[in-house]
Short mmCIF file of C-alpha atoms and ligand atoms in Angstrom, two decimals:
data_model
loop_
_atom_site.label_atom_id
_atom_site.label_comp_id
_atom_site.label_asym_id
_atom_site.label_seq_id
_atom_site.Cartn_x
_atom_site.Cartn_y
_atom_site.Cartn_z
CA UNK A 63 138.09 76.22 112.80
CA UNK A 64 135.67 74.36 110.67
CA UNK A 65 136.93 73.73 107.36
CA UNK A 66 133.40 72.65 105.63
CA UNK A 67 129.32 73.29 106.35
CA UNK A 68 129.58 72.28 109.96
CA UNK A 69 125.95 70.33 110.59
CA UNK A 70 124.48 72.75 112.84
CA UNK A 71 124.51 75.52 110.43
CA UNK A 72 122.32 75.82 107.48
CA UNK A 73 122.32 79.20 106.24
CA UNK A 74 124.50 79.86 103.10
CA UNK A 75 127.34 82.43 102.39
CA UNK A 76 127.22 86.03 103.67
CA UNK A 77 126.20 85.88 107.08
CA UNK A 78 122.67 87.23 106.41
CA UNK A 79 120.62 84.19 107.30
CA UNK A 80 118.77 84.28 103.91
CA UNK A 81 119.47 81.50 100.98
CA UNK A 82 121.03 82.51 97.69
CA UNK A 83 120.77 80.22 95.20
CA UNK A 84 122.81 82.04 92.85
CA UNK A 85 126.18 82.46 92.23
CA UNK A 86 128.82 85.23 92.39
CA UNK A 87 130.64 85.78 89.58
CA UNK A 88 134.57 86.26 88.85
CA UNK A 89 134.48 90.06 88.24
CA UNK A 90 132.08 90.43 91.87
CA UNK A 91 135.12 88.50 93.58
CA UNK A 92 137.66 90.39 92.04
CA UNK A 93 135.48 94.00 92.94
CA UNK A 94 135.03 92.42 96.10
CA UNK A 95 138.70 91.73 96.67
CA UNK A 96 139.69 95.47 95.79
CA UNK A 97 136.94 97.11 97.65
CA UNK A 98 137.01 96.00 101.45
CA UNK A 99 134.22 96.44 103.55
CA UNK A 100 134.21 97.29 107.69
CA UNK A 101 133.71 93.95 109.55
CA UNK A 102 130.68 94.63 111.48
CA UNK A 103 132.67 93.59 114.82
CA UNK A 104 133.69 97.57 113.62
CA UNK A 105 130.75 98.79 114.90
CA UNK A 106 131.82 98.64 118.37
CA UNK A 107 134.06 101.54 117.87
CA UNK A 108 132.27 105.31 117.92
CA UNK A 109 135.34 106.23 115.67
CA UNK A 110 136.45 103.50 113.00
CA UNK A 111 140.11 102.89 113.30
CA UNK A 112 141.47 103.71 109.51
CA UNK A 113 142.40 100.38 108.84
CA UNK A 114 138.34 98.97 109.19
CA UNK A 115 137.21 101.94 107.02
CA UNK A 116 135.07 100.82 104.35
CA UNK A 117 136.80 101.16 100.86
CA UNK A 118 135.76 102.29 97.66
CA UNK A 119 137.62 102.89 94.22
CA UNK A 120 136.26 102.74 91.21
CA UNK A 121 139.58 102.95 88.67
CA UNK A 122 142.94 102.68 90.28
CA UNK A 123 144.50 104.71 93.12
CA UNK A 124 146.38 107.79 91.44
CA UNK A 125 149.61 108.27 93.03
CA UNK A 126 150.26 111.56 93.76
CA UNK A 127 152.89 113.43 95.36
CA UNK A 128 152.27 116.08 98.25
CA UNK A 129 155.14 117.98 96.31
CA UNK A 130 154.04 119.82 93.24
CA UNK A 131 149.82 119.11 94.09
CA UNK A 132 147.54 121.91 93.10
CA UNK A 133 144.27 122.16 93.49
CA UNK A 134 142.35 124.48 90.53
CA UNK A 135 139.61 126.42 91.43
CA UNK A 136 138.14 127.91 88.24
CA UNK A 137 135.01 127.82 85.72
CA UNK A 138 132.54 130.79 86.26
CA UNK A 139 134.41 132.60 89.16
CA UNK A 140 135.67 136.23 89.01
CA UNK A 141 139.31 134.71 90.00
CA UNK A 142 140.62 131.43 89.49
CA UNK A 143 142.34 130.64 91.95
CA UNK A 144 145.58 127.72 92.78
CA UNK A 145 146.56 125.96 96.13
CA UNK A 146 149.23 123.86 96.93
CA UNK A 147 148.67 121.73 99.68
CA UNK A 148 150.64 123.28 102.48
CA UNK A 149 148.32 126.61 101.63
CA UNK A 150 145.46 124.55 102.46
CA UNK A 151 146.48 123.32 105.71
CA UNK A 152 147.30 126.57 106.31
CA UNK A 153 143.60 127.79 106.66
CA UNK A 154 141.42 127.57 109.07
CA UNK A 155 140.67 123.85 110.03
CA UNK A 156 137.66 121.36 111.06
CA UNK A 157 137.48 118.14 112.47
CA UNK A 158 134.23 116.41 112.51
CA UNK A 159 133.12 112.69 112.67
CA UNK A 160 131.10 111.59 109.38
CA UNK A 161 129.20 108.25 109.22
CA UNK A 162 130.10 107.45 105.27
CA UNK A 163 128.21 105.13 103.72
CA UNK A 164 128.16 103.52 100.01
CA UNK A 165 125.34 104.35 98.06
CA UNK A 166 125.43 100.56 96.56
CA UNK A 167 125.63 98.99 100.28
CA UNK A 168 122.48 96.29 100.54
CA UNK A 169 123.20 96.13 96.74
CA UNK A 170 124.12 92.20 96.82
CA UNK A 171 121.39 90.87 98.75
CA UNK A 172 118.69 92.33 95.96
CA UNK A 173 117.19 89.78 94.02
CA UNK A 174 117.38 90.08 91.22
CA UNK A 175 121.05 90.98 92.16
CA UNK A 176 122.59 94.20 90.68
CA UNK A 177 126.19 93.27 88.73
CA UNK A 178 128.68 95.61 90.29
CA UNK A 179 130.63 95.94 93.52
CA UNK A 180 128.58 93.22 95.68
CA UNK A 181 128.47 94.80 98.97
CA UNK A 182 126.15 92.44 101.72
CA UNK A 183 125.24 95.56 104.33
CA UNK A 184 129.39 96.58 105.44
CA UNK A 185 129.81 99.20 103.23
CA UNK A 186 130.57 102.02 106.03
CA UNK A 187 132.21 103.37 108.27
CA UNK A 188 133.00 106.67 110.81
CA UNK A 189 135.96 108.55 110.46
CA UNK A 190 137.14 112.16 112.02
CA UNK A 191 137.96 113.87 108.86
CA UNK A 192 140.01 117.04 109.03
CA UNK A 193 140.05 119.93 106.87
CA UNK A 194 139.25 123.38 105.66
CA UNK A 195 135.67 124.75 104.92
CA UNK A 196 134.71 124.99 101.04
CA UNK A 197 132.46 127.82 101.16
CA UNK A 198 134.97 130.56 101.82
CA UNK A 199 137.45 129.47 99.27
CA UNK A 200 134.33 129.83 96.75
CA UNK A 201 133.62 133.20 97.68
CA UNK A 202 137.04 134.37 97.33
CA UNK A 203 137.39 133.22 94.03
CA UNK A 204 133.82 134.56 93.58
CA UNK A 205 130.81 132.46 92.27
CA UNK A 206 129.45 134.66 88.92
CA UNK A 207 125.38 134.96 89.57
CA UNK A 208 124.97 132.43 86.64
CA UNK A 209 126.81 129.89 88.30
CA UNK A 210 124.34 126.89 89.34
CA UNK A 211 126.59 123.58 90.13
CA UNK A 212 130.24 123.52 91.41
CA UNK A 213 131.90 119.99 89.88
CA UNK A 214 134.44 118.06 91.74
CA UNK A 215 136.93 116.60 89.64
CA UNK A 216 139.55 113.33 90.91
CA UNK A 217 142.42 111.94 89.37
CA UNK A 218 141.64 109.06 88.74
CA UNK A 219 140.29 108.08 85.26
CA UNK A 220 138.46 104.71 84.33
CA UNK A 221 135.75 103.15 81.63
CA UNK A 222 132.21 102.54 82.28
CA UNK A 223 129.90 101.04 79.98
CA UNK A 224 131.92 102.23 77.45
CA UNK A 225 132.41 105.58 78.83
CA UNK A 226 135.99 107.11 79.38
CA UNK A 227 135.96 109.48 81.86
CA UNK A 228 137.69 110.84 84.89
CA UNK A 229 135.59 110.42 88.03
CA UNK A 230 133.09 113.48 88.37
CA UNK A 231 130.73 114.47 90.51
CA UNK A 232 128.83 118.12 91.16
CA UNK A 233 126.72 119.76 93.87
CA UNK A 234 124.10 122.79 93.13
CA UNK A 235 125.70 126.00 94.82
CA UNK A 236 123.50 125.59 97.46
CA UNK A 237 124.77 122.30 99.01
CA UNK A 238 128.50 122.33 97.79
CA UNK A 239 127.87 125.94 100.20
CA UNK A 240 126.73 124.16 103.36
CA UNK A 241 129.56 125.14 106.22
CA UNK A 242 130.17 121.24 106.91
CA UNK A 243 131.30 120.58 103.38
CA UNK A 244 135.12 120.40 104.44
CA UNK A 245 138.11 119.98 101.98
CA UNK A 246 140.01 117.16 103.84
CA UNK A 247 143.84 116.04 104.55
CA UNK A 248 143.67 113.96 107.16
CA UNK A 249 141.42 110.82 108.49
CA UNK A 250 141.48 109.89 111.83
CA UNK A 251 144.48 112.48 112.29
CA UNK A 252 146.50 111.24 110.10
CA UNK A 253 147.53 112.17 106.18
CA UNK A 254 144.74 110.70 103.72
CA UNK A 255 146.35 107.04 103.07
CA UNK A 256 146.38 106.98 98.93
CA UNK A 257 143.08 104.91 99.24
CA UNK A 258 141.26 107.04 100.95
CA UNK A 259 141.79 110.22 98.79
CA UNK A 260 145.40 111.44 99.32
CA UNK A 261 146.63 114.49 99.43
CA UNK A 262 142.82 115.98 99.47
CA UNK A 263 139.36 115.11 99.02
CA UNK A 264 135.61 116.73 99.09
CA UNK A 265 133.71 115.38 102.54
CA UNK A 266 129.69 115.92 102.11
CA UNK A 267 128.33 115.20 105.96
CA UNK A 268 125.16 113.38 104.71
CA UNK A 269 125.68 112.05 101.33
CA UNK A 270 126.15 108.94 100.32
CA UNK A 271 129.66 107.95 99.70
CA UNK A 272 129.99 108.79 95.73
CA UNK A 273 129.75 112.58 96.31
CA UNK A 274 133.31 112.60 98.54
CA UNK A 275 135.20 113.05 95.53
CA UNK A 276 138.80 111.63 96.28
CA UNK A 277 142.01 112.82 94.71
CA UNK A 278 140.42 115.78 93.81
CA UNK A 279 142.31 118.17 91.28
CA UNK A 280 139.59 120.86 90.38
CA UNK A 281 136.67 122.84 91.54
CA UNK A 282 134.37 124.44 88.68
CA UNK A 283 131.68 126.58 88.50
CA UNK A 284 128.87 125.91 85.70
CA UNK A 285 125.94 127.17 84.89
CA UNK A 286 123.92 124.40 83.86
CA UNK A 287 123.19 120.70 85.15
CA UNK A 288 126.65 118.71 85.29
CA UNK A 289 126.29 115.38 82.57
CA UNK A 290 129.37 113.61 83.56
CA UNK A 291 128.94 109.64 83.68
CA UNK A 292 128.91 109.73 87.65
CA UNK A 293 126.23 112.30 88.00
CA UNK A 294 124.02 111.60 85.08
CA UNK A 295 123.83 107.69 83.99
CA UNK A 296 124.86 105.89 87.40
CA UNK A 297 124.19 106.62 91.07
CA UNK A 298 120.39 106.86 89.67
CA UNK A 299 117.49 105.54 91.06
CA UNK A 300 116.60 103.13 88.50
CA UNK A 301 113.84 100.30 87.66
CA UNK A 302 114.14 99.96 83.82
CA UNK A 303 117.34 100.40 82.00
CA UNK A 304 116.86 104.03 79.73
CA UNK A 305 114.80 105.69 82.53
CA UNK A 306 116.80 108.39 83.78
CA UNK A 307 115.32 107.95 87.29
CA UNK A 308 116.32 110.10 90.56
CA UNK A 309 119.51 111.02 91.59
CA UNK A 310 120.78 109.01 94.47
CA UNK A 311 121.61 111.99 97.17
CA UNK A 312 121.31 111.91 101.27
CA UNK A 313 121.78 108.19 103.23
CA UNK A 314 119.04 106.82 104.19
CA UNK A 315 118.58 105.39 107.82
CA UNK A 316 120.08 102.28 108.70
CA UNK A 317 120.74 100.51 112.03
CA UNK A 318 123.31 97.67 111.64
CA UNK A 319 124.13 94.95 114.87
CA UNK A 320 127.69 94.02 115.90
CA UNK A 321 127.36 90.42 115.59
CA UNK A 322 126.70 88.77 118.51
CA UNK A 323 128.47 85.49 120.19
CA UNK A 324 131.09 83.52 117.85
CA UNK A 325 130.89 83.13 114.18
CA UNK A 326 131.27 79.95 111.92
CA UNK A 327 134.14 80.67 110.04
CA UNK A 328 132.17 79.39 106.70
CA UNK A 329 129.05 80.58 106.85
CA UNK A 330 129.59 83.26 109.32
CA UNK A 331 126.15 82.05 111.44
CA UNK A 332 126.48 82.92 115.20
CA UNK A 333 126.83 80.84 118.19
CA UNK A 334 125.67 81.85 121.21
CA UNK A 335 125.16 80.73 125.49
CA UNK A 336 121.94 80.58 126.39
CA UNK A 337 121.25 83.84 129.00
CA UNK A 338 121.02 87.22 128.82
CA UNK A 339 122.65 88.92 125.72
CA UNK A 340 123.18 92.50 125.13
CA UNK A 341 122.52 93.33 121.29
CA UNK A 342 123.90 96.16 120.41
CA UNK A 343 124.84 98.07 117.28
CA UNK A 344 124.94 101.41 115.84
CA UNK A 345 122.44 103.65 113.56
CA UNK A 346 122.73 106.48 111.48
CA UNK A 347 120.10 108.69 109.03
CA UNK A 348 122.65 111.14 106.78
CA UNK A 349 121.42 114.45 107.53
CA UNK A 350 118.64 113.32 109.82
CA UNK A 351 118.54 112.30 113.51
CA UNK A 352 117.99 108.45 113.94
CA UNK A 353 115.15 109.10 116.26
CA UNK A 354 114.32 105.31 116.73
CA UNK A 355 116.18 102.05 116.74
CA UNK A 356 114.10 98.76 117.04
CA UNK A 357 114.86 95.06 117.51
CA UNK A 358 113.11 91.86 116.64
CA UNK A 359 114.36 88.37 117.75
CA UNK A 360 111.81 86.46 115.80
CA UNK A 361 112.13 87.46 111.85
CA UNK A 362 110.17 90.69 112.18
CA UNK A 363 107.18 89.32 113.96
CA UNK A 364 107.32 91.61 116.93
CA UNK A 365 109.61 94.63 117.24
CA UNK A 366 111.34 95.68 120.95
CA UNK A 367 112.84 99.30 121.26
CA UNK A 368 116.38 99.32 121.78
CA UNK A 369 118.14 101.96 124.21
CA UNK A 370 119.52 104.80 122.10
CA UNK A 371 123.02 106.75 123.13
CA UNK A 372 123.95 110.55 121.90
CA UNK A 373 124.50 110.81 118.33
CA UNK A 374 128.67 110.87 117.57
CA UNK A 375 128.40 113.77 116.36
CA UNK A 376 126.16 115.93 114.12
CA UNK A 377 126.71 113.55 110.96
CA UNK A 378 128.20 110.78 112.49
CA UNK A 379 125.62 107.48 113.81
CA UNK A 380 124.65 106.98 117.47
CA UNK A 381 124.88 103.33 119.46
CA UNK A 382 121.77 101.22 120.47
CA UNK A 383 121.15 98.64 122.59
CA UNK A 384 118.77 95.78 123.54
CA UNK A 385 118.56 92.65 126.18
CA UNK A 386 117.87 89.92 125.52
CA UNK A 387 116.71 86.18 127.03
CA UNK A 388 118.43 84.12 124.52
CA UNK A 389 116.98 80.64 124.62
CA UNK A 390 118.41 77.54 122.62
CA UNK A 391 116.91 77.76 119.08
CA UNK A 392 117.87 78.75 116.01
CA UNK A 393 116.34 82.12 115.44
CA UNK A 394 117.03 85.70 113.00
CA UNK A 395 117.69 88.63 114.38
CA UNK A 396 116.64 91.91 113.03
CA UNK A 397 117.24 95.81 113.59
CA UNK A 398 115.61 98.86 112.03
CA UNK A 399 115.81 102.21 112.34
CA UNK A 400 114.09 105.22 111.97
CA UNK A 401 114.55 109.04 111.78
CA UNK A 402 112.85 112.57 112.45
CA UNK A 403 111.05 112.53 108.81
CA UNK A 404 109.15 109.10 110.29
CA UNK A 405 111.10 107.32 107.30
CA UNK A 406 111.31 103.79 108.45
CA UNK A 407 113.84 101.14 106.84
CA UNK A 408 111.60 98.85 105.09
CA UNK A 409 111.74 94.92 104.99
CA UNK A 410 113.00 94.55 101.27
CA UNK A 411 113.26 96.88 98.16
CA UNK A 412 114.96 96.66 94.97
CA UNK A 413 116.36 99.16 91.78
CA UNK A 414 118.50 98.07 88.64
CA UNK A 415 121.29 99.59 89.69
CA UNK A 416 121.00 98.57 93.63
CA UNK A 417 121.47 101.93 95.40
CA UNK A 418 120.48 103.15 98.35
CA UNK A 419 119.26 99.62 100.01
CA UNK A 420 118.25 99.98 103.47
CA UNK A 421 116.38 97.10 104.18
CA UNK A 422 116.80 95.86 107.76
CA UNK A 423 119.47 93.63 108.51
CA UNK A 424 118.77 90.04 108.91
CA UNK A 425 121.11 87.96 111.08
CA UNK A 426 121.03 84.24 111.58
CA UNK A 427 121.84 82.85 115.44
CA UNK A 428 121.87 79.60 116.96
CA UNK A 429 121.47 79.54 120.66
CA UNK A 430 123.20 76.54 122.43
CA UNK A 431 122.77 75.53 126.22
CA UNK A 432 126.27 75.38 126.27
CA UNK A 433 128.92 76.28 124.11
CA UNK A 434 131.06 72.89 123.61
N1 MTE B 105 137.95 110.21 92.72
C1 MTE B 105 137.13 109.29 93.26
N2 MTE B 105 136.40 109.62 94.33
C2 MTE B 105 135.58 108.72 94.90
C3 MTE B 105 135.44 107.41 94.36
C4 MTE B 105 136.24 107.08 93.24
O1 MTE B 105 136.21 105.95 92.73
N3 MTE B 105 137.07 108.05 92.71
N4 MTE B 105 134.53 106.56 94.93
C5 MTE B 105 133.41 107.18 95.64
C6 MTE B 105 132.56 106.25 96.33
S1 MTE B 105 131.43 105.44 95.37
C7 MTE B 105 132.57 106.09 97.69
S2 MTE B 105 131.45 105.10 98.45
C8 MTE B 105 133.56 106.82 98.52
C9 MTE B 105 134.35 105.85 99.37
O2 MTE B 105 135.30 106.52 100.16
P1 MTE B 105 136.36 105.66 100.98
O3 MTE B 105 137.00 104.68 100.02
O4 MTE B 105 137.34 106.61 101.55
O5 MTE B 105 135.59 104.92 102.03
O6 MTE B 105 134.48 107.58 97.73
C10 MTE B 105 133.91 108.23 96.62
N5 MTE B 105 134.88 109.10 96.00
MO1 MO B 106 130.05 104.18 96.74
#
């Protein structure tokens, strides 16, 4: 294990190839700490194991009891109505594998560099999520006509610039509607874990992570655009502070490598043999189908097409893969993807409050004769 910048490596920090000459601050490490990531090795799994989940919390993790949890459906509905868990898990079920992704993954390798949780590009994950269809528990309790948005509420309560609030988020009718929108217990066939949501959370196939509303308490119907923090000042598409921009909404396609040959442990750079190497990876578009993945091997010159397998599921990402004649040299690898609207990942982009980054992924190999 090498303890310092070993001499044949000469990138700096996160693994990406690509200098930084600026430096992360306490409150990033301590974010960073709290909030794990998946370790790209992840992506050789179709289903994430639980443990290599991505992880996101805002406040702290609520504990709650399974004993004595209701969940309050109510607002403009003809009958409010109560669950306890066990009369969720009672109704009908779903399981279906959902690629989740952060909507502020990419955000630390913008430059200028957004302050908040620094992800580099590990900010996701694909879990089989369990649980029972919104839509008909709406129409029981029966949406009024004027109803518009249905808002999720969680447990968990926090400050943000300056703003006390419990964490929020809505849907129009339309979309909180959609059959896959499930109300889920269980991950990966087990209970939630308490980071993850426990005992129930919202699950939007599609969206980025900030709409699966964990811990959540109540369902309300409204008849007007929700304001809450969550919905209204972040998760915006931003370039000037003030602007209310767009709302961040669907992922955006991304194709991510599982890094290939050994890592240095500092600056994470890969080592591999010279021969033939297999790069391979996974991609995913939200909604969309990822209807391309492409390679390059020297720093977006030329592009190769990499070999694309069936889709995990309906909203889950699909595997891709690529040769290739690694000779000794230091080179960057790259990987894009793109989907059945023609969107494209571009090479770089940038927004105040760093959402939705899907620039392709830049990884830095060296390619040795022989590994000593
Ligand atoms: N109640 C609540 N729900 C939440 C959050 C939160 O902080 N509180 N974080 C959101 C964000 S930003 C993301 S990316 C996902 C992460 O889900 P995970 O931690 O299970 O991966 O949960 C979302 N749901
Ligand atoms: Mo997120």
């Amino acid at each position: 294990m090498a303890h310092g910048h070993s001499s044949r490596f000469h990138t700096v920090g996160d693994g990406s190839g690509i200098e930084h000459s600026d430096r992360f601050t306490r409150e990033e490490v301590a974010l960073a700490l709290r909030n794990r990531g998946m370790p790209l090795e992840g992506l050789r799994y179709p289903i994430t194991p639980s443990g290599m989940h991505y992880l996101l919390v805002h406040f702290d993790i609520p504990h709650i009891e399974a004993k004595g949890y209701r969940l309050h459906i109510g607002g403009l509905v003809e009958r409010g109505v109560s669950l306890s868990l066990d009369e969720i898990k009672a109704r009908p079920a779903v399981t279906m594998p959902v690629t989740m992704e952060c909507a502020g993954n990419g955000r630390a390798l913008m430059a200028p560099r957004p302050i908040s949780q620094p992800w580099m590009v590990e900010a996701i994950g694909t879990a089989e999520w369990t649980g029972t269809p919104l839509a008909p528990i709406l129409d029981e309790a029966g949406l009024r006509p004027e109803s518009s948005e249905i808002v999720f509420t969680g447990a968990d309560r926090g400050v943000q610039d300056n703003n006390v609030h419990l964490y929020e988020r809505s849907l129009t009718v339309a979309e909180a509607t959609r059959e896959e929108v499930l109300l889920a217990y269980a991950m990966n066939g087990a209970p939630l874990e308490p980071q993850h949501g426990f005992p129930l959370r919202l699950i939007v196939p599609g969206w980025y992570g900030m709409t699966n509303v964990k811990w959540l308490t109540s369902i309300e119907a409204i008849d007007h655009e929700f304001g809450g923090f969550q919905q209204a000042e972040a998760y915006r598409y931003q370039t000037e502070s003030g602007e209310p921009g767009e709302p961040v909404t669907l992922i955006r396609p991304r194709a991510l490598m599982a890094p290939p040959g050994i890592p240095d442990f500092l600056t994470r750079t890969r080592l591999l043999e010279a021969g033939r190497v297999t790069l391979s990876g996974r991609a995913w578009a939200g909604r969309e189908q990822v209807t391309g993945v492409e390679v390059s091997t020297d720093g977006g010159k030329s592009w190769s097409e990499a070999v694309l397998e069936a889709p995990v599921g309906r909203f889950a990402w699909r595997g891709w893969s690529c040769d290739w004649d690694a000779k000794p040299g230091s080179y960057e690898l790259s990987v894009r993807a793109t989907c059945a609207t023609g969107a494209r990942q571009p090479d770089e982009m940038w927004n105040l409050q760093g959402m939705g980054n899907n620039a392709c992924q830049r990884i830095a190999v060296v390619v040795e004769e022989r590994l000593a």
